[in-house]
Short mmCIF file of N, CA, C and O in Angstrom, two decimals:
data_model
loop_
_atom_site.label_atom_id
_atom_site.label_comp_id
_atom_site.label_asym_id
_atom_site.label_seq_id
_atom_site.Cartn_x
_atom_site.Cartn_y
_atom_site.Cartn_z
N CYS G 5 -46.82 -0.97 1.94
CA CYS G 5 -46.36 -2.27 2.39
C CYS G 5 -47.01 -3.35 1.53
O CYS G 5 -48.14 -3.18 1.08
N PRO G 6 -46.35 -4.47 1.32
CA PRO G 6 -46.90 -5.52 0.47
C PRO G 6 -48.23 -6.05 0.97
O PRO G 6 -49.13 -6.36 0.21
N THR G 7 -48.38 -6.19 2.30
CA THR G 7 -49.63 -6.68 2.84
C THR G 7 -50.76 -5.72 2.53
O THR G 7 -51.86 -6.13 2.18
N GLY G 8 -50.51 -4.43 2.64
CA GLY G 8 -51.52 -3.43 2.31
C GLY G 8 -51.93 -3.50 0.86
O GLY G 8 -53.12 -3.44 0.54
N ARG G 9 -50.96 -3.66 -0.03
CA ARG G 9 -51.28 -3.78 -1.46
C ARG G 9 -52.06 -5.05 -1.75
O ARG G 9 -52.99 -5.05 -2.54
N ALA G 10 -51.68 -6.13 -1.09
CA ALA G 10 -52.40 -7.40 -1.28
C ALA G 10 -53.83 -7.28 -0.78
O ALA G 10 -54.77 -7.78 -1.42
N ALA G 11 -54.02 -6.60 0.34
CA ALA G 11 -55.38 -6.41 0.88
C ALA G 11 -56.21 -5.56 -0.07
O ALA G 11 -57.39 -5.85 -0.31
N LEU G 12 -55.61 -4.50 -0.62
CA LEU G 12 -56.34 -3.67 -1.59
C LEU G 12 -56.72 -4.48 -2.83
O LEU G 12 -57.82 -4.35 -3.36
N ARG G 13 -55.81 -5.33 -3.28
CA ARG G 13 -56.08 -6.17 -4.45
C ARG G 13 -57.25 -7.11 -4.16
O ARG G 13 -58.14 -7.27 -4.97
N ARG G 14 -57.25 -7.74 -2.97
CA ARG G 14 -58.36 -8.64 -2.62
C ARG G 14 -59.68 -7.87 -2.56
O ARG G 14 -60.71 -8.35 -3.04
N LEU G 15 -59.66 -6.68 -1.98
CA LEU G 15 -60.87 -5.87 -1.90
C LEU G 15 -61.33 -5.44 -3.28
O LEU G 15 -62.53 -5.49 -3.60
N ALA G 16 -60.41 -5.05 -4.13
CA ALA G 16 -60.76 -4.66 -5.50
C ALA G 16 -61.33 -5.85 -6.27
O ALA G 16 -62.31 -5.71 -7.00
N ASP G 17 -60.74 -7.03 -6.05
CA ASP G 17 -61.24 -8.22 -6.73
C ASP G 17 -62.66 -8.55 -6.31
O ASP G 17 -63.46 -9.03 -7.11
N SER G 18 -63.01 -8.28 -5.05
CA SER G 18 -64.37 -8.55 -4.60
C SER G 18 -65.32 -7.40 -4.94
O SER G 18 -66.52 -7.53 -4.79
N SER G 19 -64.75 -6.29 -5.39
CA SER G 19 -65.58 -5.13 -5.70
C SER G 19 -66.27 -5.23 -7.05
O SER G 19 -67.27 -4.57 -7.28
N SER G 20 -65.74 -6.01 -7.95
CA SER G 20 -66.31 -6.10 -9.28
C SER G 20 -66.02 -7.45 -9.89
O SER G 20 -65.02 -8.09 -9.57
N THR G 21 -66.90 -7.87 -10.77
CA THR G 21 -66.69 -9.14 -11.46
C THR G 21 -66.13 -8.92 -12.86
O THR G 21 -65.92 -9.88 -13.59
N THR G 22 -65.87 -7.66 -13.23
CA THR G 22 -65.32 -7.37 -14.54
C THR G 22 -63.91 -6.80 -14.40
O THR G 22 -63.61 -6.13 -13.41
N PRO G 23 -63.03 -7.04 -15.37
CA PRO G 23 -61.67 -6.46 -15.29
C PRO G 23 -61.70 -4.93 -15.20
O PRO G 23 -60.93 -4.35 -14.44
N ARG G 24 -62.58 -4.30 -15.95
CA ARG G 24 -62.68 -2.83 -15.92
C ARG G 24 -63.08 -2.36 -14.53
O ARG G 24 -62.51 -1.42 -13.98
N GLY G 25 -64.06 -3.02 -13.94
CA GLY G 25 -64.51 -2.65 -12.60
C GLY G 25 -63.45 -2.87 -11.54
O GLY G 25 -63.27 -2.05 -10.64
N ARG G 26 -62.72 -4.00 -11.64
CA ARG G 26 -61.66 -4.28 -10.67
C ARG G 26 -60.54 -3.23 -10.77
O ARG G 26 -60.02 -2.78 -9.76
N ALA G 27 -60.19 -2.83 -11.99
CA ALA G 27 -59.15 -1.80 -12.17
C ALA G 27 -59.62 -0.46 -11.59
O ALA G 27 -58.85 0.24 -10.92
N LEU G 28 -60.87 -0.11 -11.82
CA LEU G 28 -61.43 1.13 -11.27
C LEU G 28 -61.43 1.08 -9.75
O LEU G 28 -61.04 2.04 -9.08
N ALA G 29 -61.85 -0.05 -9.19
CA ALA G 29 -61.88 -0.19 -7.74
C ALA G 29 -60.48 -0.09 -7.15
O ALA G 29 -60.28 0.59 -6.14
N LEU G 30 -59.51 -0.73 -7.77
CA LEU G 30 -58.14 -0.70 -7.25
C LEU G 30 -57.59 0.73 -7.26
O LEU G 30 -57.00 1.18 -6.27
N ARG G 31 -57.81 1.45 -8.35
CA ARG G 31 -57.34 2.85 -8.41
C ARG G 31 -58.02 3.69 -7.34
O ARG G 31 -57.39 4.50 -6.66
N SER G 32 -59.32 3.51 -7.16
CA SER G 32 -60.08 4.29 -6.18
C SER G 32 -59.65 3.95 -4.76
O SER G 32 -59.44 4.85 -3.93
N LEU G 33 -59.51 2.67 -4.46
CA LEU G 33 -59.12 2.25 -3.12
C LEU G 33 -57.71 2.71 -2.78
O LEU G 33 -57.44 3.11 -1.64
N ALA G 34 -56.81 2.66 -3.75
CA ALA G 34 -55.43 3.08 -3.52
C ALA G 34 -55.34 4.57 -3.19
O ALA G 34 -54.42 5.01 -2.51
N ALA G 35 -56.32 5.35 -3.64
CA ALA G 35 -56.32 6.80 -3.39
C ALA G 35 -56.88 7.17 -2.01
O ALA G 35 -56.71 8.30 -1.56
N LEU G 36 -57.53 6.22 -1.33
CA LEU G 36 -58.11 6.50 -0.01
C LEU G 36 -57.03 6.53 1.06
O LEU G 36 -56.09 5.74 1.03
N PRO G 37 -57.20 7.43 2.05
CA PRO G 37 -56.28 7.39 3.20
C PRO G 37 -56.40 6.03 3.90
O PRO G 37 -57.48 5.43 3.95
N ALA G 38 -55.31 5.56 4.47
CA ALA G 38 -55.28 4.25 5.12
C ALA G 38 -56.37 4.14 6.18
O ALA G 38 -56.56 5.03 7.00
N GLY G 39 -57.14 3.06 6.12
CA GLY G 39 -58.14 2.77 7.14
C GLY G 39 -59.47 3.48 6.98
O GLY G 39 -60.39 3.23 7.76
N LEU G 40 -59.61 4.36 6.00
CA LEU G 40 -60.84 5.14 5.87
C LEU G 40 -62.06 4.26 5.61
O LEU G 40 -63.11 4.44 6.22
N LEU G 41 -61.94 3.29 4.73
CA LEU G 41 -63.07 2.44 4.40
C LEU G 41 -63.54 1.66 5.62
O LEU G 41 -64.73 1.62 5.93
N ARG G 42 -62.64 1.05 6.34
CA ARG G 42 -63.00 0.28 7.54
C ARG G 42 -63.65 1.18 8.58
O ARG G 42 -64.65 0.83 9.18
N ARG G 43 -63.09 2.38 8.81
CA ARG G 43 -63.67 3.31 9.79
C ARG G 43 -65.08 3.72 9.37
O ARG G 43 -65.96 3.85 10.21
N THR G 44 -65.30 3.89 8.07
CA THR G 44 -66.63 4.26 7.58
C THR G 44 -67.63 3.15 7.88
O THR G 44 -68.74 3.42 8.35
N LEU G 45 -67.28 1.91 7.63
CA LEU G 45 -68.18 0.79 7.92
C LEU G 45 -68.48 0.69 9.41
O LEU G 45 -69.60 0.41 9.82
N VAL G 46 -67.47 0.95 10.25
CA VAL G 46 -67.67 0.90 11.70
C VAL G 46 -68.67 1.98 12.12
O VAL G 46 -69.58 1.72 12.91
N VAL G 47 -68.53 3.18 11.59
CA VAL G 47 -69.46 4.27 11.92
C VAL G 47 -70.88 3.93 11.49
O VAL G 47 -71.83 4.14 12.25
N VAL G 48 -71.04 3.38 10.30
CA VAL G 48 -72.38 3.00 9.83
C VAL G 48 -72.99 1.98 10.78
O VAL G 48 -74.15 2.11 11.20
N ASP G 49 -72.23 0.97 11.15
CA ASP G 49 -72.75 -0.04 12.07
C ASP G 49 -73.08 0.56 13.43
O ASP G 49 -74.09 0.22 14.04
N GLU G 50 -72.25 1.48 13.93
CA GLU G 50 -72.53 2.12 15.22
C GLU G 50 -73.81 2.95 15.13
O GLU G 50 -74.62 2.95 16.05
N GLU G 51 -74.00 3.65 14.04
CA GLU G 51 -75.19 4.48 13.88
C GLU G 51 -76.46 3.64 13.82
O GLU G 51 -77.50 4.04 14.32
N LEU G 52 -76.38 2.46 13.23
CA LEU G 52 -77.56 1.59 13.18
C LEU G 52 -78.01 1.19 14.57
O LEU G 52 -79.19 1.04 14.83
N GLY G 53 -77.08 1.03 15.48
CA GLY G 53 -77.43 0.63 16.83
C GLY G 53 -77.64 1.80 17.78
O GLY G 53 -78.11 1.61 18.89
N ALA G 54 -77.32 3.02 17.35
CA ALA G 54 -77.39 4.18 18.24
C ALA G 54 -78.82 4.50 18.67
O ALA G 54 -79.07 4.82 19.82
N ASP G 55 -79.77 4.46 17.77
CA ASP G 55 -81.16 4.77 18.07
C ASP G 55 -82.04 3.72 17.42
O ASP G 55 -82.32 3.78 16.23
N PRO G 56 -82.48 2.73 18.21
CA PRO G 56 -83.25 1.64 17.61
C PRO G 56 -84.56 2.10 16.97
O PRO G 56 -85.13 1.39 16.16
N ASP G 57 -85.04 3.29 17.33
CA ASP G 57 -86.30 3.79 16.75
C ASP G 57 -86.09 4.61 15.48
O ASP G 57 -87.04 4.98 14.81
N GLN G 58 -84.84 4.95 15.18
CA GLN G 58 -84.55 5.74 13.98
C GLN G 58 -84.69 4.87 12.75
O GLN G 58 -84.16 3.77 12.68
N ARG G 59 -85.43 5.36 11.75
CA ARG G 59 -85.66 4.61 10.52
C ARG G 59 -85.54 5.57 9.33
O ARG G 59 -85.78 6.76 9.45
N VAL G 60 -85.22 5.01 8.18
CA VAL G 60 -85.23 5.77 6.94
C VAL G 60 -86.69 6.05 6.62
O VAL G 60 -87.51 5.13 6.60
N GLY G 61 -87.05 7.30 6.35
CA GLY G 61 -88.44 7.65 6.14
C GLY G 61 -88.81 7.97 4.70
O GLY G 61 -89.87 8.50 4.44
N VAL G 62 -87.93 7.64 3.78
CA VAL G 62 -88.19 7.91 2.36
C VAL G 62 -88.01 6.61 1.58
O VAL G 62 -87.35 5.68 2.06
N PRO G 63 -88.59 6.53 0.39
CA PRO G 63 -88.37 5.32 -0.41
C PRO G 63 -86.87 5.07 -0.58
O PRO G 63 -86.12 5.98 -0.93
N THR G 64 -86.45 3.86 -0.28
CA THR G 64 -85.03 3.54 -0.25
C THR G 64 -84.78 2.22 -0.98
O THR G 64 -85.52 1.27 -0.80
N LEU G 65 -83.74 2.21 -1.77
CA LEU G 65 -83.35 1.02 -2.52
C LEU G 65 -81.99 0.57 -2.03
O LEU G 65 -81.01 1.30 -2.14
N LEU G 66 -81.94 -0.59 -1.42
CA LEU G 66 -80.66 -1.17 -0.98
C LEU G 66 -80.25 -2.22 -1.98
O LEU G 66 -80.98 -3.19 -2.22
N VAL G 67 -79.08 -2.04 -2.56
CA VAL G 67 -78.57 -2.96 -3.58
C VAL G 67 -77.11 -3.25 -3.29
O VAL G 67 -76.34 -2.33 -2.99
N CYS G 68 -76.75 -4.52 -3.38
CA CYS G 68 -75.34 -4.87 -3.31
C CYS G 68 -75.11 -6.09 -4.20
O CYS G 68 -76.06 -6.76 -4.60
N GLY G 69 -73.88 -6.30 -4.54
CA GLY G 69 -73.54 -7.46 -5.34
C GLY G 69 -73.34 -8.68 -4.46
O GLY G 69 -72.80 -8.58 -3.37
N ALA G 70 -73.79 -9.82 -4.93
CA ALA G 70 -73.62 -11.06 -4.18
C ALA G 70 -72.14 -11.42 -4.02
O ALA G 70 -71.78 -12.18 -3.12
N ALA G 71 -71.28 -10.88 -4.88
CA ALA G 71 -69.84 -11.14 -4.79
C ALA G 71 -69.09 -10.03 -4.05
O ALA G 71 -67.87 -10.01 -4.04
N ASP G 72 -69.82 -9.10 -3.41
CA ASP G 72 -69.20 -8.03 -2.64
C ASP G 72 -68.53 -8.64 -1.40
O ASP G 72 -68.80 -9.79 -1.04
N ALA G 73 -67.70 -7.86 -0.75
CA ALA G 73 -67.03 -8.32 0.47
C ALA G 73 -68.06 -8.71 1.52
O ALA G 73 -69.11 -8.08 1.64
N ALA G 74 -67.76 -9.75 2.27
CA ALA G 74 -68.70 -10.29 3.25
C ALA G 74 -69.12 -9.25 4.28
O ALA G 74 -70.29 -9.19 4.66
N ASP G 75 -68.19 -8.40 4.74
CA ASP G 75 -68.56 -7.42 5.76
C ASP G 75 -69.48 -6.34 5.19
O ASP G 75 -70.35 -5.83 5.90
N VAL G 76 -69.34 -6.01 3.93
CA VAL G 76 -70.24 -5.04 3.30
C VAL G 76 -71.64 -5.63 3.19
O VAL G 76 -72.64 -4.98 3.53
N ARG G 77 -71.73 -6.87 2.72
CA ARG G 77 -73.04 -7.53 2.61
C ARG G 77 -73.70 -7.65 3.99
O ARG G 77 -74.89 -7.42 4.14
N ALA G 78 -72.90 -7.99 5.00
CA ALA G 78 -73.44 -8.11 6.36
C ALA G 78 -73.97 -6.78 6.87
O ALA G 78 -75.03 -6.70 7.48
N SER G 79 -73.24 -5.71 6.60
CA SER G 79 -73.67 -4.37 7.01
C SER G 79 -74.97 -3.99 6.31
O SER G 79 -75.90 -3.45 6.94
N MET G 80 -75.08 -4.29 5.03
CA MET G 80 -76.30 -4.00 4.28
C MET G 80 -77.48 -4.82 4.83
O MET G 80 -78.59 -4.32 4.95
N ARG G 81 -77.23 -6.06 5.18
CA ARG G 81 -78.29 -6.91 5.73
C ARG G 81 -78.77 -6.37 7.08
O ARG G 81 -79.97 -6.37 7.37
N ARG G 82 -77.83 -5.89 7.91
CA ARG G 82 -78.23 -5.31 9.20
C ARG G 82 -79.07 -4.06 8.98
O ARG G 82 -80.07 -3.85 9.67
N TRP G 83 -78.67 -3.21 8.03
CA TRP G 83 -79.44 -1.99 7.73
C TRP G 83 -80.83 -2.36 7.25
O TRP G 83 -81.83 -1.81 7.70
N ALA G 84 -80.92 -3.31 6.33
CA ALA G 84 -82.22 -3.73 5.80
C ALA G 84 -83.12 -4.26 6.92
O ALA G 84 -84.30 -3.89 7.01
N ALA G 85 -82.56 -5.10 7.79
CA ALA G 85 -83.35 -5.66 8.88
C ALA G 85 -83.77 -4.58 9.87
O ALA G 85 -84.91 -4.54 10.33
N HIS G 86 -82.86 -3.66 10.16
CA HIS G 86 -83.13 -2.59 11.11
C HIS G 86 -84.28 -1.70 10.64
O HIS G 86 -85.15 -1.33 11.42
N ASP G 87 -84.28 -1.36 9.36
CA ASP G 87 -85.28 -0.42 8.84
C ASP G 87 -86.45 -1.10 8.13
O ASP G 87 -87.32 -0.43 7.59
N GLY G 88 -86.45 -2.43 8.10
CA GLY G 88 -87.53 -3.14 7.42
C GLY G 88 -87.53 -2.90 5.92
O GLY G 88 -88.58 -2.80 5.29
N LEU G 89 -86.34 -2.82 5.34
CA LEU G 89 -86.20 -2.54 3.92
C LEU G 89 -85.83 -3.82 3.16
O LEU G 89 -85.23 -4.73 3.72
N ALA G 90 -86.19 -3.86 1.90
CA ALA G 90 -85.77 -4.97 1.05
C ALA G 90 -84.34 -4.73 0.60
O ALA G 90 -83.96 -3.60 0.28
N LEU G 91 -83.54 -5.77 0.60
CA LEU G 91 -82.18 -5.71 0.09
C LEU G 91 -82.11 -6.57 -1.15
O LEU G 91 -82.51 -7.74 -1.12
N HIS G 92 -81.63 -5.99 -2.23
CA HIS G 92 -81.49 -6.71 -3.49
C HIS G 92 -80.01 -7.06 -3.67
O HIS G 92 -79.19 -6.17 -3.83
N GLU G 93 -79.69 -8.35 -3.60
CA GLU G 93 -78.33 -8.81 -3.83
C GLU G 93 -78.27 -9.34 -5.26
O GLU G 93 -78.94 -10.31 -5.60
N ILE G 94 -77.49 -8.67 -6.09
CA ILE G 94 -77.41 -8.99 -7.51
C ILE G 94 -76.38 -10.11 -7.74
O ILE G 94 -75.19 -9.92 -7.48
N PRO G 95 -76.83 -11.28 -8.22
CA PRO G 95 -75.90 -12.37 -8.50
C PRO G 95 -74.88 -11.94 -9.56
O PRO G 95 -75.20 -11.22 -10.51
N GLY G 96 -73.65 -12.37 -9.36
CA GLY G 96 -72.61 -12.10 -10.35
C GLY G 96 -72.05 -10.69 -10.32
O GLY G 96 -71.27 -10.31 -11.18
N ALA G 97 -72.44 -9.89 -9.31
CA ALA G 97 -71.94 -8.52 -9.21
C ALA G 97 -71.16 -8.35 -7.91
O ALA G 97 -71.44 -9.00 -6.92
N GLY G 98 -70.20 -7.45 -7.96
CA GLY G 98 -69.42 -7.11 -6.77
C GLY G 98 -69.92 -5.80 -6.18
O GLY G 98 -71.07 -5.41 -6.36
N HIS G 99 -69.03 -5.09 -5.49
CA HIS G 99 -69.39 -3.83 -4.84
C HIS G 99 -69.79 -2.78 -5.87
O HIS G 99 -70.68 -1.97 -5.63
N LEU G 100 -69.14 -2.79 -7.01
CA LEU G 100 -69.46 -1.83 -8.07
C LEU G 100 -70.61 -2.38 -8.90
O LEU G 100 -70.50 -2.61 -10.10
N VAL G 101 -71.73 -2.56 -8.24
CA VAL G 101 -72.88 -3.23 -8.85
C VAL G 101 -73.38 -2.47 -10.08
O VAL G 101 -73.86 -3.08 -11.04
N THR G 102 -73.24 -1.17 -10.11
CA THR G 102 -73.68 -0.41 -11.29
C THR G 102 -72.77 -0.64 -12.49
O THR G 102 -73.20 -0.49 -13.63
N VAL G 103 -71.52 -1.03 -12.25
CA VAL G 103 -70.60 -1.37 -13.33
C VAL G 103 -70.83 -2.81 -13.78
O VAL G 103 -70.87 -3.11 -14.97
N ASP G 104 -71.02 -3.70 -12.80
CA ASP G 104 -71.16 -5.13 -13.10
C ASP G 104 -72.54 -5.50 -13.65
O ASP G 104 -72.65 -6.44 -14.44
N ALA G 105 -73.57 -4.81 -13.22
CA ALA G 105 -74.94 -5.19 -13.60
C ALA G 105 -75.81 -3.95 -13.83
O ALA G 105 -76.82 -3.75 -13.15
N PRO G 106 -75.44 -3.11 -14.80
CA PRO G 106 -76.19 -1.85 -14.98
C PRO G 106 -77.66 -2.06 -15.32
O PRO G 106 -78.51 -1.28 -14.87
N GLU G 107 -77.97 -3.07 -16.09
CA GLU G 107 -79.38 -3.28 -16.48
C GLU G 107 -80.23 -3.64 -15.28
O GLU G 107 -81.34 -3.13 -15.12
N GLU G 108 -79.71 -4.51 -14.41
CA GLU G 108 -80.46 -4.91 -13.22
C GLU G 108 -80.69 -3.73 -12.29
O GLU G 108 -81.78 -3.53 -11.76
N VAL G 109 -79.64 -2.93 -12.08
CA VAL G 109 -79.75 -1.77 -11.20
C VAL G 109 -80.74 -0.75 -11.79
O VAL G 109 -81.57 -0.20 -11.07
N THR G 110 -80.66 -0.53 -13.09
CA THR G 110 -81.60 0.39 -13.74
C THR G 110 -83.03 -0.08 -13.56
O THR G 110 -83.93 0.71 -13.24
N GLY G 111 -83.28 -1.38 -13.72
CA GLY G 111 -84.62 -1.92 -13.52
C GLY G 111 -85.12 -1.69 -12.10
O GLY G 111 -86.27 -1.33 -11.88
N LEU G 112 -84.24 -1.91 -11.12
CA LEU G 112 -84.62 -1.68 -9.72
C LEU G 112 -84.90 -0.21 -9.46
O LEU G 112 -85.87 0.14 -8.77
N LEU G 113 -84.07 0.67 -10.01
CA LEU G 113 -84.29 2.11 -9.84
C LEU G 113 -85.61 2.56 -10.48
O LEU G 113 -86.36 3.34 -9.89
N LEU G 114 -85.87 2.06 -11.67
CA LEU G 114 -87.13 2.42 -12.32
C LEU G 114 -88.32 1.95 -11.50
O LEU G 114 -89.32 2.67 -11.37
N GLY G 115 -88.22 0.76 -10.92
CA GLY G 115 -89.29 0.26 -10.07
C GLY G 115 -89.49 1.14 -8.84
O GLY G 115 -90.62 1.46 -8.47
N LEU G 116 -88.39 1.56 -8.21
CA LEU G 116 -88.48 2.44 -7.04
C LEU G 116 -89.10 3.78 -7.42
O LEU G 116 -90.02 4.27 -6.75
N LEU G 117 -88.62 4.37 -8.51
CA LEU G 117 -89.14 5.68 -8.93
C LEU G 117 -90.60 5.60 -9.36
O LEU G 117 -91.40 6.47 -9.03
N THR G 118 -90.96 4.55 -10.07
CA THR G 118 -92.35 4.39 -10.49
C THR G 118 -93.25 4.28 -9.26
O THR G 118 -94.30 4.91 -9.20
N GLY G 119 -92.84 3.51 -8.28
CA GLY G 119 -93.62 3.38 -7.05
C GLY G 119 -93.71 4.69 -6.30
O GLY G 119 -94.76 5.04 -5.76
N ALA G 120 -92.62 5.46 -6.26
CA ALA G 120 -92.63 6.74 -5.56
C ALA G 120 -93.52 7.75 -6.27
O ALA G 120 -94.18 8.57 -5.64
N LEU G 121 -93.58 7.67 -7.60
CA LEU G 121 -94.38 8.62 -8.36
C LEU G 121 -95.85 8.25 -8.40
O LEU G 121 -96.70 9.11 -8.58
N THR G 122 -96.16 6.97 -8.26
CA THR G 122 -97.56 6.54 -8.38
C THR G 122 -98.13 6.01 -7.06
O THR G 122 -99.22 5.48 -7.04
N GLY G 123 -97.38 6.19 -5.97
CA GLY G 123 -97.84 5.70 -4.67
C GLY G 123 -99.04 6.48 -4.17
O GLY G 123 -99.60 7.34 -4.86
N PRO G 124 -99.47 6.20 -2.93
CA PRO G 124 -100.63 6.87 -2.35
C PRO G 124 -100.51 8.40 -2.43
O PRO G 124 -99.47 8.96 -2.13
N GLY G 125 -101.57 9.03 -2.85
CA GLY G 125 -101.59 10.49 -2.94
C GLY G 125 -100.94 11.04 -4.19
O GLY G 125 -100.77 12.24 -4.33
N ARG G 126 -100.55 10.18 -5.10
CA ARG G 126 -99.90 10.63 -6.34
C ARG G 126 -100.83 10.38 -7.50
O ARG G 126 -101.59 9.43 -7.49
N ALA G 127 -100.71 11.21 -8.51
CA ALA G 127 -101.55 11.03 -9.70
C ALA G 127 -100.93 10.03 -10.64
O ALA G 127 -99.78 9.80 -10.67
#
C-alpha cells in the first residue's frame, strides 16, 4: 500500500544520514514482515518493565544516532536509565550508526574493550 511504502521511506530516511545507508535501510526494512519492527520495540519496552531488579551484568555500550527515529531513541534512553548505563548519541548519525559514523563507533568500542581488558582483576 502507498502508506506503507511512505512509512518505510520515512523510517529509512531516519535510519541513516548517507544515501548509501538510506538505500540499505530501505531494502532491509522492505524485506521485514509487516509490523515486525514495531512489535520488537514493544517487546523490548515490556521486558524493561517486567523485572525492575533485572540489570545487564556485563560491560555494555549503548549507541544510537541523534537522527534515529524518536521512538528508538526513547527506548534506548529508557534502557540506559533502567540499567544505569551511559548512552552515546552520535550527532549526524541515524539508526545505522556504524554506517554513518564508523570512526566514532570504533572509538567507543575500543574504549569499552580497553576498559573490559584492563578493569579490576585484569592484567
